[in-house]
Amino acid sequence: MIDLYKLEIFNAVAMEGSFSQAARKLTLTQPAISHHMRDLEASLNTTLFERGARGVTLTPAGESLLDYTRCILQLVAEAQNAVQQVDALANGQVRLGATPDAGFYLLPQWMQSFHGRFPSLTTSLMTANSSRIVTAVAANELDIGFVEGEVSVAPPLQMAVLQPVQLLAVMGEQHAWWGETAVSIHDLANHPAVLRPPGSHTHTWIQRVLSQHNITLHVVAEFDNPESLKSAVAAGLGFTILPEWAVANGNERLQALPITGANFSRTLKLVWQEERPLTRPSQAFLIHLSDQFPTLTRFAQTNYKIDLGLPSRRAYRASHDCKAC
């Protein structure tokens, strides 16, 4: 049986073209290298090297063995990596961050389905405004962040767009708009509004859109989470503006209408730190979401070449440039 350790030494000698250079690379003595190579040649009953004054070259038998050796060593490295990945998915945590709207209405169901697929992994979720999420990712407090709107990042942070998000006017059944099919942006100023507080990115973004049309809202109350906004307008306090997913499940006490006359569309984005490799559990979370977000599939494959399973031997041979395999 061929000794794997001797194949590693053989590969080093073939790459360096010298027993002495291979010895330095492997931190072994030259006599030890020579001894291992004589043993390897004896076990194969062939000569692997042509020894000369300037070093060694491979014989035809040596060239053939080198092709197989490279395949074998590559397979061993992949097997070791695969075992480590399995161990990483046996336990671990994914630290997620999201804006309040995404944190209330998207992340919980994603986390639940992820746990069903990877029951040994845990997830944690921090909700905050987009700036705080970006800061937390940069400080390694979070693995992945989900933010909305016009958020800018600088290296080493990177950002990928996941999907557009439509913002809608939401009101209770007592409201004058109840039963309508849409509401004009110019009509927003004629009714009491309930919004997120001024420190939020959503508040800033809404006010920016309105100011472009010289519209000022009559804000009668502010709440820092979307469920409070929905409860307030259901009670008749006014109307609010929320992303479509906040009302996706339906509520007979609420109605959501598109706003005409302006673009009330934002984007949901993924934030990560490019210089810090994602943990294996975090990679698994991205793969879990990839069916829902095609752009996420391309991102994961391009940036991390993520594959949660082992390739078959046939797939390996087809994807590697190895004439011996």
XYZ file of C-alpha atoms in Angstrom:
325
model
C 0.000 0.000 0.000
C 1.304 3.447 -0.886
C 2.029 5.673 2.104
C 0.195 9.021 1.865
C 3.012 10.773 3.694
C 5.495 9.526 1.108
C 3.242 10.842 -1.661
C 3.312 14.279 -0.028
C 7.110 14.144 0.001
C 7.164 12.876 -3.592
C 4.969 15.786 -4.668
C 7.291 18.273 -2.971
C 10.372 16.783 -4.647
C 8.645 16.854 -8.031
C 7.609 20.484 -7.534
C 11.032 21.631 -6.306
C 13.114 19.476 -8.652
C 15.554 18.852 -5.845
C 15.783 16.682 -2.744
C 17.515 19.461 -0.825
C 14.897 22.093 -1.763
C 12.083 19.704 -0.825
C 13.819 19.013 2.489
C 13.915 22.730 3.304
C 10.280 23.185 2.306
C 9.125 20.272 4.467
C 11.590 21.000 7.301
C 13.143 17.546 6.952
C 16.722 16.441 6.404
C 17.891 15.538 2.921
C 18.811 11.979 3.995
C 15.256 11.549 5.312
C 13.835 12.687 1.973
C 16.118 10.293 0.096
C 15.154 7.422 2.400
C 11.406 7.987 1.890
C 11.792 8.192 -1.885
C 13.834 4.974 -2.017
C 11.097 3.262 -0.005
C 8.436 4.600 -2.378
C 10.336 3.387 -5.436
C 10.850 -0.004 -3.814
C 7.163 -0.361 -2.966
C 6.255 0.404 -6.588
C 9.166 -1.590 -8.002
C 10.090 1.234 -10.353
C 12.350 4.258 -10.690
C 10.586 7.588 -10.195
C 13.493 10.036 -10.571
C 16.409 10.612 -12.881
C 19.110 11.989 -10.615
C 21.526 14.529 -12.072
C 24.033 17.172 -11.043
C 21.409 19.934 -11.111
C 18.695 18.032 -9.308
C 16.140 15.425 -10.249
C 13.625 14.981 -13.045
C 10.728 12.577 -13.235
C 10.817 9.371 -15.211
C 7.718 8.445 -17.252
C 6.588 6.368 -14.268
C 7.191 9.373 -12.026
C 5.132 11.637 -14.312
C 2.257 9.156 -14.191
C 2.439 8.898 -10.407
C 2.525 12.688 -10.068
C -0.815 13.041 -11.870
C -2.445 10.611 -9.468
C -0.652 12.106 -6.478
C -2.078 15.559 -7.146
C -5.586 14.140 -7.440
C -5.155 12.124 -4.248
C -3.820 15.063 -2.240
C -6.609 17.304 -3.540
C -9.230 14.732 -2.555
C -7.680 14.387 0.896
C -7.764 18.169 1.374
C -11.406 18.322 0.265
C -12.312 15.419 2.542
C -10.721 17.167 5.519
C -12.541 20.386 4.666
C -15.850 18.547 4.271
C -15.493 16.930 7.694
C -14.743 20.303 9.250
C -17.800 21.782 7.534
C -20.023 19.003 8.850
C -18.698 19.649 12.344
C -19.374 23.371 11.909
C -22.979 22.661 10.932
C -23.426 20.341 13.913
C -23.519 23.393 16.157
C -23.065 27.110 15.905
C -24.955 30.374 15.719
C -25.941 32.837 13.023
C -26.001 36.418 14.299
C -28.531 38.372 12.272
C -29.512 42.007 12.273
C -32.442 43.697 10.562
C -34.423 46.894 10.466
C -37.616 46.773 12.571
C -39.921 46.144 9.606
C -37.818 43.303 8.197
C -37.156 42.031 11.713
C -40.862 41.870 12.525
C -42.222 40.411 9.294
C -39.476 38.593 7.372
C -36.749 37.276 9.637
C -38.913 35.253 12.082
C -40.319 33.004 9.357
C -36.895 32.674 7.728
C -35.376 31.714 11.074
C -38.137 29.184 11.730
C -37.714 27.422 8.389
C -33.926 27.534 8.755
C -34.181 25.837 12.142
C -36.331 23.127 10.572
C -33.549 22.412 8.101
C -30.652 22.822 10.545
C -32.088 22.028 13.998
C -28.685 21.991 15.693
C -27.924 25.597 14.705
C -29.229 28.628 16.548
C -30.033 32.103 15.281
C -30.162 35.430 17.068
C -31.745 38.629 15.798
C -31.028 42.236 16.643
C -33.442 44.882 15.347
C -32.256 48.453 14.901
C -32.156 51.168 12.284
C -30.059 50.644 9.178
C -27.099 52.688 10.427
C -26.873 50.665 13.623
C -27.068 47.384 11.685
C -24.240 48.476 9.383
C -22.120 49.519 12.372
C -22.733 46.189 14.109
C -21.690 44.198 11.036
C -18.520 46.284 10.737
C -17.732 45.672 14.425
C -18.225 41.888 14.071
C -21.242 42.009 16.381
C -23.355 40.552 13.553
C -22.604 38.082 10.771
C -25.272 39.300 8.336
C -27.398 42.439 8.232
C -30.640 43.183 6.389
C -31.256 46.877 5.748
C -33.647 48.970 3.693
C -33.337 52.001 1.508
C -30.484 54.281 0.572
C -27.770 52.948 2.843
C -24.148 53.384 1.814
C -21.232 51.303 3.046
C -17.473 51.507 2.647
C -14.895 48.711 2.476
C -14.504 46.242 4.058
C -18.319 46.161 4.085
C -20.185 45.038 0.993
C -23.858 45.195 0.075
C -26.102 43.188 -2.247
C -29.646 44.102 -3.321
C -32.168 41.345 -2.564
C -35.531 42.708 -3.706
C -37.583 45.884 -4.179
C -40.004 46.825 -1.408
C -43.183 48.794 -2.076
C -44.396 51.140 0.661
C -48.164 51.471 1.069
C -50.572 53.792 2.833
C -52.265 51.848 5.647
C -55.423 52.920 7.450
C -58.304 51.611 9.568
C -61.905 51.054 8.541
C -63.013 54.444 9.921
C -60.726 56.303 7.528
C -62.040 58.260 4.543
C -59.839 56.206 2.201
C -61.403 52.921 3.257
C -62.655 51.119 0.156
C -60.505 53.094 -2.279
C -58.061 51.401 -4.648
C -55.229 53.945 -4.358
C -54.373 57.256 -2.739
C -52.647 60.252 -4.319
C -49.475 61.570 -2.729
C -51.075 65.024 -2.694
C -53.942 63.747 -0.539
C -51.571 62.570 2.199
C -51.252 66.104 3.586
C -55.018 66.311 4.142
C -55.184 63.582 6.806
C -53.461 62.925 10.157
C -50.386 60.711 9.865
C -48.733 58.288 12.259
C -45.054 57.621 11.522
C -41.821 56.185 12.837
C -39.772 58.699 14.890
C -37.444 61.155 13.095
C -34.308 59.129 13.873
C -35.368 56.220 11.681
C -34.249 55.803 8.078
C -37.853 55.110 7.049
C -39.025 58.446 8.477
C -36.168 60.294 6.760
C -36.827 58.578 3.445
C -40.586 59.286 3.511
C -40.021 62.946 4.352
C -37.488 63.232 1.517
C -39.964 61.865 -1.026
C -42.690 64.178 0.251
C -40.436 67.246 0.229
C -39.669 66.617 -3.444
C -43.383 67.232 -4.046
C -43.670 70.118 -1.545
C -45.869 68.052 0.756
C -45.838 68.309 4.550
C -47.610 65.704 6.652
C -49.665 66.439 9.723
C -48.009 63.958 12.088
C -50.119 63.312 15.185
C -48.179 60.418 16.729
C -44.906 58.530 16.424
C -44.150 54.906 17.299
C -40.880 53.028 17.110
C -42.225 49.688 15.886
C -44.548 48.744 13.023
C -47.066 46.804 15.104
C -47.758 49.902 17.196
C -48.285 51.884 14.007
C -50.790 49.306 12.765
C -52.647 49.272 16.083
C -52.821 53.062 16.121
C -54.326 53.401 12.656
C -56.689 50.477 13.267
C -57.966 52.451 16.258
C -58.623 55.443 13.995
C -55.641 57.643 14.839
C -54.850 58.368 11.186
C -52.899 56.628 8.437
C -49.359 55.322 8.285
C -46.911 54.227 5.587
C -45.494 50.716 5.824
C -43.696 48.227 3.571
C -45.902 45.739 1.785
C -44.745 42.773 3.865
C -46.066 44.480 7.035
C -49.615 43.939 5.778
C -49.058 40.832 3.651
C -50.893 38.483 6.015
C -54.059 40.551 5.958
C -56.033 42.185 8.753
C -59.729 42.883 8.388
C -59.325 46.047 10.465
C -56.703 47.459 8.083
C -56.482 48.348 4.413
C -53.288 48.999 2.439
C -53.332 51.187 -0.671
C -50.645 52.039 -3.231
C -49.578 55.683 -3.286
C -49.720 57.293 -6.727
C -47.811 60.306 -7.994
C -44.390 59.309 -6.621
C -42.072 56.355 -6.372
C -42.650 54.754 -2.983
C -40.355 51.801 -3.634
C -37.237 50.968 -1.636
C -34.880 47.982 -1.636
C -34.046 45.264 0.867
C -30.294 44.747 1.009
C -27.842 42.295 2.501
C -24.756 43.629 4.304
C -21.667 41.598 5.185
C -17.993 42.165 5.906
C -15.962 41.112 2.887
C -12.626 40.763 4.684
C -14.034 38.381 7.290
C -15.141 35.022 5.847
C -18.701 34.100 6.710
C -19.002 31.305 9.230
C -20.281 27.979 7.932
C -23.654 28.445 9.718
C -23.973 31.899 8.135
C -23.224 30.453 4.715
C -25.911 27.830 5.337
C -28.389 30.612 6.151
C -27.668 32.333 2.837
C -28.107 29.091 0.934
C -31.387 28.531 2.771
C -32.679 31.883 1.476
C -31.353 31.432 -2.048
C -34.553 29.811 -3.354
C -36.397 33.015 -2.501
C -33.739 35.429 -3.751
C -32.056 34.446 -7.059
C -29.555 37.279 -6.644
C -28.493 35.707 -3.359
C -27.679 32.444 -5.128
C -25.336 34.242 -7.509
C -23.782 36.180 -4.639
C -23.157 33.041 -2.572
C -21.664 31.114 -5.463
C -19.501 34.007 -6.635
C -18.184 35.117 -3.258
C -18.042 31.900 -1.289
C -18.547 29.008 -3.758
C -20.875 27.569 -1.130
C -21.905 23.942 -1.420
C -23.541 22.273 1.565
C -23.011 18.785 0.170
C -20.088 16.744 -1.036
C -19.633 16.352 -4.788
C -19.908 12.870 -6.187
C -16.751 11.256 -7.474
C -18.029 11.680 -11.034
C -18.804 15.365 -10.426
C -15.380 15.837 -8.929
C -13.638 14.271 -11.894
C -15.667 16.333 -14.352
C -14.899 19.605 -12.559
C -11.167 19.134 -12.006
C -8.462 19.369 -14.605
C -6.782 16.115 -13.698
C -5.983 13.698 -16.501
C -5.253 10.875 -14.057
C -8.656 10.932 -12.346
